Amino acid sequence: MTSQSQGIHQLLQAEKRAKDKLEEAKKRKEKRLKQAKEEAMAETNQYRMQRDKEFRLKQSKVMGSQSNLSEEAEEQTLRKIKELNGSYTRYMEIVLKELLNIVCDVKPGIHVNYRATH
């Protein structure tokens, strides 16, 4: 009977050791999964930062070129305004003289559609 109890005792010990090994393996697995998740998050963050940096570079190039276009349009507008002001001052006197001549130089006459009625 003692040999049976020793056998049972050995089986219980073996079962306990197997259970301990399983728990240890589970802990290692959980630790490895956690480590893999952290590595994946770090890699994802690094990739995200790289793509964000590339996006900001492209955005600055586009916005920079847009601001250049805006400045160029502003310059063209100012040039055109200056040109129109120059034309105004140059032709103002001539146009006013012609207008006054037309308005003030009245030539009386009979209208072409006038019919004398007797």
Tab-separated table of N, CA and C in Angstrom:
chain	number	residue	atom	x	y	z
A	1	MET	N	0.788	-1.169	0.000
A	1	MET	CA	0.000	0.000	0.000
A	1	MET	C	0.859	1.274	0.000
A	2	THR	N	1.958	1.216	0.625
A	2	THR	CA	2.847	2.362	0.635
A	2	THR	C	3.380	2.633	-0.754
A	3	SER	N	3.577	1.598	-1.531
A	3	SER	CA	4.055	1.816	-2.893
A	3	SER	C	2.983	2.483	-3.746
A	4	GLN	N	1.730	2.117	-3.463
A	4	GLN	CA	0.624	2.769	-4.175
A	4	GLN	C	0.536	4.238	-3.786
A	5	SER	N	0.662	4.522	-2.499
A	5	SER	CA	0.577	5.912	-2.058
A	5	SER	C	1.778	6.697	-2.586
A	6	GLN	N	2.952	6.011	-2.684
A	6	GLN	CA	4.107	6.680	-3.271
A	6	GLN	C	3.869	6.955	-4.760
A	7	GLY	N	3.259	6.032	-5.445
A	7	GLY	CA	2.944	6.203	-6.875
A	7	GLY	C	1.946	7.343	-7.077
A	8	ILE	N	0.917	7.364	-6.190
A	8	ILE	CA	-0.084	8.429	-6.273
A	8	ILE	C	0.578	9.771	-5.984
A	9	HIS	N	1.445	9.755	-4.951
A	9	HIS	CA	2.161	10.958	-4.579
A	9	HIS	C	3.044	11.440	-5.744
A	10	GLN	N	3.699	10.534	-6.417
A	10	GLN	CA	4.542	10.894	-7.564
A	10	GLN	C	3.691	11.440	-8.718
A	11	LEU	N	2.534	10.801	-8.928
A	11	LEU	CA	1.627	11.279	-9.972
A	11	LEU	C	1.133	12.699	-9.663
A	12	LEU	N	0.782	12.951	-8.411
A	12	LEU	CA	0.331	14.272	-8.007
A	12	LEU	C	1.443	15.306	-8.187
A	13	GLN	N	2.663	14.891	-7.821
A	13	GLN	CA	3.801	15.801	-7.999
A	13	GLN	C	4.059	16.081	-9.488
A	14	ALA	N	3.978	15.038	-10.305
A	14	ALA	CA	4.177	15.201	-11.744
A	14	ALA	C	3.089	16.101	-12.328
A	15	GLU	N	1.848	15.879	-11.846
A	15	GLU	CA	0.735	16.700	-12.307
A	15	GLU	C	0.950	18.163	-11.901
A	16	LYS	N	1.434	18.388	-10.667
A	16	LYS	CA	1.697	19.732	-10.186
A	16	LYS	C	2.810	20.391	-11.005
A	17	ARG	N	3.865	19.623	-11.295
A	17	ARG	CA	4.962	20.162	-12.113
A	17	ARG	C	4.459	20.515	-13.517
A	18	ALA	N	3.631	19.676	-14.099
A	18	ALA	CA	3.085	19.941	-15.436
A	18	ALA	C	2.217	21.200	-15.403
A	19	LYS	N	1.411	21.304	-14.325
A	19	LYS	CA	0.552	22.477	-14.175
A	19	LYS	C	1.410	23.740	-14.042
A	20	ASP	N	2.467	23.678	-13.246
A	20	ASP	CA	3.386	24.809	-13.081
A	20	ASP	C	4.036	25.181	-14.410
A	21	LYS	N	4.460	24.155	-15.172
A	21	LYS	CA	5.079	24.419	-16.480
A	21	LYS	C	4.090	25.072	-17.427
A	22	LEU	N	2.822	24.615	-17.388
A	22	LEU	CA	1.793	25.220	-18.237
A	22	LEU	C	1.572	26.693	-17.862
A	23	GLU	N	1.493	26.966	-16.576
A	23	GLU	CA	1.308	28.345	-16.130
A	23	GLU	C	2.514	29.209	-16.509
A	24	GLU	N	3.702	28.645	-16.366
A	24	GLU	CA	4.917	29.365	-16.751
A	24	GLU	C	4.919	29.641	-18.254
A	25	ALA	N	4.504	28.650	-19.037
A	25	ALA	CA	4.437	28.817	-20.487
A	25	ALA	C	3.397	29.884	-20.851
A	26	LYS	N	2.255	29.875	-20.136
A	26	LYS	CA	1.226	30.892	-20.381
A	26	LYS	C	1.763	32.280	-20.068
A	27	LYS	N	2.494	32.401	-18.950
A	27	LYS	CA	3.064	33.692	-18.573
A	27	LYS	C	4.071	34.161	-19.614
A	28	ARG	N	4.915	33.229	-20.090
A	28	ARG	CA	5.885	33.588	-21.132
A	28	ARG	C	5.167	34.017	-22.405
A	29	LYS	N	4.111	33.290	-22.729
A	29	LYS	CA	3.335	33.627	-23.923
A	29	LYS	C	2.703	35.010	-23.784
A	30	GLU	N	2.101	35.289	-22.628
A	30	GLU	CA	1.498	36.592	-22.392
A	30	GLU	C	2.552	37.691	-22.448
A	31	LYS	N	3.711	37.418	-21.847
A	31	LYS	CA	4.792	38.394	-21.846
A	31	LYS	C	5.257	38.658	-23.277
A	32	ARG	N	5.408	37.594	-24.056
A	32	ARG	CA	5.844	37.727	-25.444
A	32	ARG	C	4.799	38.470	-26.278
A	33	LEU	N	3.507	38.177	-26.050
A	33	LEU	CA	2.444	38.887	-26.769
A	33	LEU	C	2.453	40.375	-26.417
A	34	LYS	N	2.642	40.670	-25.136
A	34	LYS	CA	2.701	42.061	-24.708
A	34	LYS	C	3.896	42.764	-25.343
A	35	GLN	N	5.031	42.073	-25.363
A	35	GLN	CA	6.244	42.635	-25.970
A	35	GLN	C	6.026	42.858	-27.470
A	36	ALA	N	5.412	41.885	-28.140
A	36	ALA	CA	5.148	42.011	-29.575
A	36	ALA	C	4.197	43.184	-29.839
A	37	LYS	N	3.195	43.339	-28.969
A	37	LYS	CA	2.254	44.439	-29.125
A	37	LYS	C	2.968	45.776	-28.957
A	38	GLU	N	3.835	45.876	-27.966
A	38	GLU	CA	4.594	47.109	-27.745
A	38	GLU	C	5.506	47.408	-28.934
A	39	GLU	N	6.161	46.361	-29.467
A	39	GLU	CA	7.029	46.546	-30.631
A	39	GLU	C	6.213	47.025	-31.837
A	40	ALA	N	5.038	46.413	-32.015
A	40	ALA	CA	4.177	46.800	-33.133
A	40	ALA	C	3.707	48.243	-32.972
A	41	MET	N	3.355	48.644	-31.756
A	41	MET	CA	2.930	50.021	-31.505
A	41	MET	C	4.080	50.991	-31.786
A	42	ALA	N	5.288	50.630	-31.348
A	42	ALA	CA	6.446	51.493	-31.586
A	42	ALA	C	6.701	51.626	-33.086
A	43	GLU	N	6.629	50.506	-33.790
A	43	GLU	CA	6.852	50.524	-35.243
A	43	GLU	C	5.768	51.338	-35.940
A	44	THR	N	4.518	51.168	-35.498
A	44	THR	CA	3.404	51.920	-36.068
A	44	THR	C	3.579	53.414	-35.823
A	45	ASN	N	3.972	53.769	-34.609
A	45	ASN	CA	4.185	55.187	-34.291
A	45	ASN	C	5.321	55.771	-35.123
A	46	GLN	N	6.379	55.002	-35.293
A	46	GLN	CA	7.506	55.464	-36.096
A	46	GLN	C	7.065	55.675	-37.549
A	47	TYR	N	6.319	54.723	-38.092
A	47	TYR	CA	5.815	54.836	-39.461
A	47	TYR	C	4.891	56.047	-39.585
A	48	ARG	N	4.010	56.223	-38.595
A	48	ARG	CA	3.075	57.341	-38.606
A	48	ARG	C	3.836	58.672	-38.582
A	49	MET	N	4.857	58.765	-37.750
A	49	MET	CA	5.651	59.985	-37.675
A	49	MET	C	6.358	60.256	-39.000
A	50	GLN	N	6.875	59.195	-39.638
A	50	GLN	CA	7.558	59.348	-40.924
A	50	GLN	C	6.571	59.857	-41.979
A	51	ARG	N	5.404	59.248	-42.050
A	51	ARG	CA	4.405	59.655	-43.042
A	51	ARG	C	3.901	61.074	-42.761
A	52	ASP	N	3.751	61.412	-41.483
A	52	ASP	CA	3.321	62.751	-41.112
A	52	ASP	C	4.359	63.781	-41.546
A	53	LYS	N	5.631	63.428	-41.360
A	53	LYS	CA	6.718	64.329	-41.775
A	53	LYS	C	6.688	64.529	-43.286
A	54	GLU	N	6.508	63.432	-44.047
A	54	GLU	CA	6.433	63.532	-45.504
A	54	GLU	C	5.229	64.388	-45.922
A	55	PHE	N	4.105	64.174	-45.227
A	55	PHE	CA	2.902	64.951	-45.529
A	55	PHE	C	3.148	66.431	-45.284
A	56	ARG	N	3.766	66.760	-44.163
A	56	ARG	CA	4.030	68.167	-43.841
A	56	ARG	C	4.967	68.797	-44.879
A	57	LEU	N	5.965	68.018	-45.359
A	57	LEU	CA	6.862	68.538	-46.394
A	57	LEU	C	6.095	68.842	-47.674
A	58	LYS	N	5.255	67.883	-48.101
A	58	LYS	CA	4.455	68.090	-49.310
A	58	LYS	C	3.499	69.266	-49.127
A	59	GLN	N	2.896	69.343	-47.942
A	59	GLN	CA	1.957	70.420	-47.664
A	59	GLN	C	2.666	71.770	-47.708
A	60	SER	N	3.858	71.827	-47.134
A	60	SER	CA	4.584	73.104	-47.145
A	60	SER	C	4.981	73.486	-48.570
A	61	LYS	N	5.334	72.481	-49.399
A	61	LYS	CA	5.657	72.788	-50.794
A	61	LYS	C	4.439	73.339	-51.515
A	62	VAL	N	3.288	72.697	-51.319
A	62	VAL	CA	2.059	73.127	-51.989
A	62	VAL	C	1.632	74.495	-51.475
A	63	MET	N	1.637	74.665	-50.163
A	63	MET	CA	1.224	75.946	-49.595
A	63	MET	C	2.222	77.030	-49.984
A	64	GLY	N	3.495	76.680	-50.033
A	64	GLY	CA	4.500	77.650	-50.447
A	64	GLY	C	4.259	78.097	-51.869
A	65	SER	N	3.963	77.140	-52.754
A	65	SER	CA	3.718	77.515	-54.145
A	65	SER	C	2.422	78.306	-54.257
A	66	GLN	N	1.451	78.002	-53.402
A	66	GLN	CA	0.213	78.774	-53.427
A	66	GLN	C	0.466	80.202	-52.970
A	67	SER	N	1.310	80.345	-51.947
A	67	SER	CA	1.603	81.706	-51.501
A	67	SER	C	2.382	82.456	-52.578
A	68	ASN	N	3.266	81.750	-53.304
A	68	ASN	CA	3.973	82.384	-54.420
A	68	ASN	C	2.991	82.830	-55.490
A	69	LEU	N	2.014	81.992	-55.790
A	69	LEU	CA	0.993	82.349	-56.778
A	69	LEU	C	0.199	83.548	-56.291
A	70	SER	N	-0.105	83.557	-55.023
A	70	SER	CA	-0.856	84.674	-54.452
A	70	SER	C	-0.061	85.964	-54.554
A	71	GLU	N	1.224	85.897	-54.235
A	71	GLU	CA	2.075	87.081	-54.333
A	71	GLU	C	2.184	87.552	-55.778
A	72	GLU	N	2.310	86.609	-56.699
A	72	GLU	CA	2.415	86.957	-58.116
A	72	GLU	C	1.127	87.619	-58.605
A	73	ALA	N	-0.017	87.082	-58.194
A	73	ALA	CA	-1.297	87.666	-58.583
A	73	ALA	C	-1.432	89.074	-58.000
A	74	GLU	N	-0.980	89.250	-56.772
A	74	GLU	CA	-1.028	90.570	-56.144
A	74	GLU	C	-0.164	91.568	-56.908
A	75	GLU	N	1.032	91.131	-57.297
A	75	GLU	CA	1.924	92.002	-58.068
A	75	GLU	C	1.297	92.380	-59.411
A	76	GLN	N	0.707	91.397	-60.106
A	76	GLN	CA	0.066	91.679	-61.388
A	76	GLN	C	-1.085	92.664	-61.211
A	77	THR	N	-1.851	92.491	-60.145
A	77	THR	CA	-2.973	93.393	-59.880
A	77	THR	C	-2.472	94.810	-59.651
A	78	LEU	N	-1.430	94.935	-58.845
A	78	LEU	CA	-0.885	96.272	-58.579
A	78	LEU	C	-0.338	96.918	-59.853
A	79	ARG	N	0.335	96.113	-60.693
A	79	ARG	CA	0.841	96.633	-61.965
A	79	ARG	C	-0.305	97.130	-62.845
A	80	LYS	N	-1.375	96.348	-62.917
A	80	LYS	CA	-2.528	96.708	-63.751
A	80	LYS	C	-3.191	97.980	-63.221
A	81	ILE	N	-3.304	98.091	-61.900
A	81	ILE	CA	-3.898	99.299	-61.306
A	81	ILE	C	-3.044	100.517	-61.638
A	82	LYS	N	-1.738	100.364	-61.519
A	82	LYS	CA	-0.823	101.461	-61.832
A	82	LYS	C	-0.962	101.863	-63.304
A	83	GLU	N	-1.046	100.861	-64.175
A	83	GLU	CA	-1.192	101.114	-65.609
A	83	GLU	C	-2.501	101.844	-65.903
A	84	LEU	N	-3.592	101.407	-65.260
A	84	LEU	CA	-4.886	102.054	-65.475
A	84	LEU	C	-4.888	103.477	-64.937
A	85	ASN	N	-4.262	103.700	-63.800
A	85	ASN	CA	-4.163	105.066	-63.265
A	85	ASN	C	-3.370	105.962	-64.212
A	86	GLY	N	-2.301	105.416	-64.785
A	86	GLY	CA	-1.516	106.177	-65.766
A	86	GLY	C	-2.346	106.528	-66.976
A	87	SER	N	-3.114	105.585	-67.494
A	87	SER	CA	-3.977	105.837	-68.649
A	87	SER	C	-5.024	106.882	-68.309
A	88	TYR	N	-5.571	106.800	-67.127
A	88	TYR	CA	-6.591	107.761	-66.688
A	88	TYR	C	-6.028	109.180	-66.698
A	89	THR	N	-4.847	109.337	-66.077
A	89	THR	CA	-4.279	110.690	-66.015
A	89	THR	C	-3.874	111.180	-67.405
A	90	ARG	N	-3.428	110.295	-68.267
A	90	ARG	CA	-2.972	110.676	-69.600
A	90	ARG	C	-4.133	111.114	-70.490
A	91	TYR	N	-5.266	110.386	-70.440
A	91	TYR	CA	-6.364	110.649	-71.366
A	91	TYR	C	-7.516	111.452	-70.763
A	92	MET	N	-7.453	111.769	-69.487
A	92	MET	CA	-8.543	112.462	-68.832
A	92	MET	C	-8.829	113.813	-69.498
A	93	GLU	N	-7.811	114.608	-69.725
A	93	GLU	CA	-7.983	115.946	-70.324
A	93	GLU	C	-8.583	115.852	-71.726
A	94	ILE	N	-8.064	114.958	-72.516
A	94	ILE	CA	-8.533	114.807	-73.899
A	94	ILE	C	-10.005	114.418	-73.929
A	95	VAL	N	-10.365	113.437	-73.099
A	95	VAL	CA	-11.744	112.953	-73.068
A	95	VAL	C	-12.674	114.052	-72.572
A	96	LEU	N	-12.264	114.767	-71.528
A	96	LEU	CA	-13.101	115.867	-71.019
A	96	LEU	C	-13.312	116.946	-72.072
A	97	LYS	N	-12.283	117.317	-72.801
A	97	LYS	CA	-12.401	118.335	-73.855
A	97	LYS	C	-13.374	117.884	-74.926
A	98	GLU	N	-13.253	116.615	-75.347
A	98	GLU	CA	-14.160	116.112	-76.390
A	98	GLU	C	-15.592	116.086	-75.888
A	99	LEU	N	-15.785	115.664	-74.665
A	99	LEU	CA	-17.129	115.619	-74.088
A	99	LEU	C	-17.732	117.016	-74.009
A	100	LEU	N	-16.949	117.970	-73.524
A	100	LEU	CA	-17.437	119.343	-73.422
A	100	LEU	C	-17.724	119.919	-74.804
A	101	ASN	N	-16.887	119.615	-75.778
A	101	ASN	CA	-17.131	120.086	-77.143
A	101	ASN	C	-18.440	119.532	-77.695
A	102	ILE	N	-18.673	118.284	-77.455
A	102	ILE	CA	-19.896	117.656	-77.967
A	102	ILE	C	-21.117	118.251	-77.285
A	103	VAL	N	-21.035	118.429	-75.986
A	103	VAL	CA	-22.188	118.927	-75.229
A	103	VAL	C	-22.407	120.425	-75.482
A	104	CYS	N	-21.356	121.180	-75.512
A	104	CYS	CA	-21.488	122.646	-75.617
A	104	CYS	C	-21.618	123.152	-77.050
A	105	ASP	N	-21.141	122.433	-78.007
A	105	ASP	CA	-21.178	122.872	-79.399
A	105	ASP	C	-22.488	122.401	-80.015
A	106	VAL	N	-23.514	123.177	-79.807
A	106	VAL	CA	-24.832	122.811	-80.294
A	106	VAL	C	-24.989	123.350	-81.705
A	107	LYS	N	-25.383	122.521	-82.616
A	107	LYS	CA	-25.611	122.920	-84.015
A	107	LYS	C	-27.113	122.802	-84.264
A	108	PRO	N	-27.777	123.917	-84.303
A	108	PRO	CA	-29.229	123.844	-84.524
A	108	PRO	C	-29.543	123.397	-85.951
A	109	GLY	N	-30.571	122.639	-86.039
A	109	GLY	CA	-30.976	122.161	-87.355
A	109	GLY	C	-32.280	121.414	-87.260
A	110	ILE	N	-32.843	121.140	-88.383
A	110	ILE	CA	-34.104	120.408	-88.433
A	110	ILE	C	-33.766	118.933	-88.481
A	111	HIS	N	-34.524	118.221	-87.724
A	111	HIS	CA	-34.310	116.787	-87.660
A	111	HIS	C	-34.677	116.137	-88.963
A	112	VAL	N	-33.997	115.080	-89.336
A	112	VAL	CA	-34.199	114.443	-90.619
A	112	VAL	C	-35.596	113.838	-90.759
A	113	ASN	N	-36.241	113.525	-89.691
A	113	ASN	CA	-37.567	112.913	-89.734
A	113	ASN	C	-38.704	113.937	-89.675
A	114	TYR	N	-38.317	115.194	-89.630
A	114	TYR	CA	-39.336	116.238	-89.526
A	114	TYR	C	-40.066	116.385	-90.860
A	115	ARG	N	-41.399	116.487	-90.811
A	115	ARG	CA	-42.221	116.712	-91.995
A	115	ARG	C	-43.049	117.975	-91.765
A	116	ALA	N	-42.964	118.761	-92.693
A	116	ALA	CA	-43.738	119.984	-92.581
A	116	ALA	C	-45.188	119.673	-92.880
A	117	THR	N	-46.062	120.086	-92.044
A	117	THR	CA	-47.501	119.872	-92.265
A	117	THR	C	-48.162	121.205	-92.537
A	118	HIS	N	-48.936	121.350	-93.574
A	118	HIS	CA	-49.603	122.596	-93.940
A	118	HIS	C	-51.021	122.513	-93.673
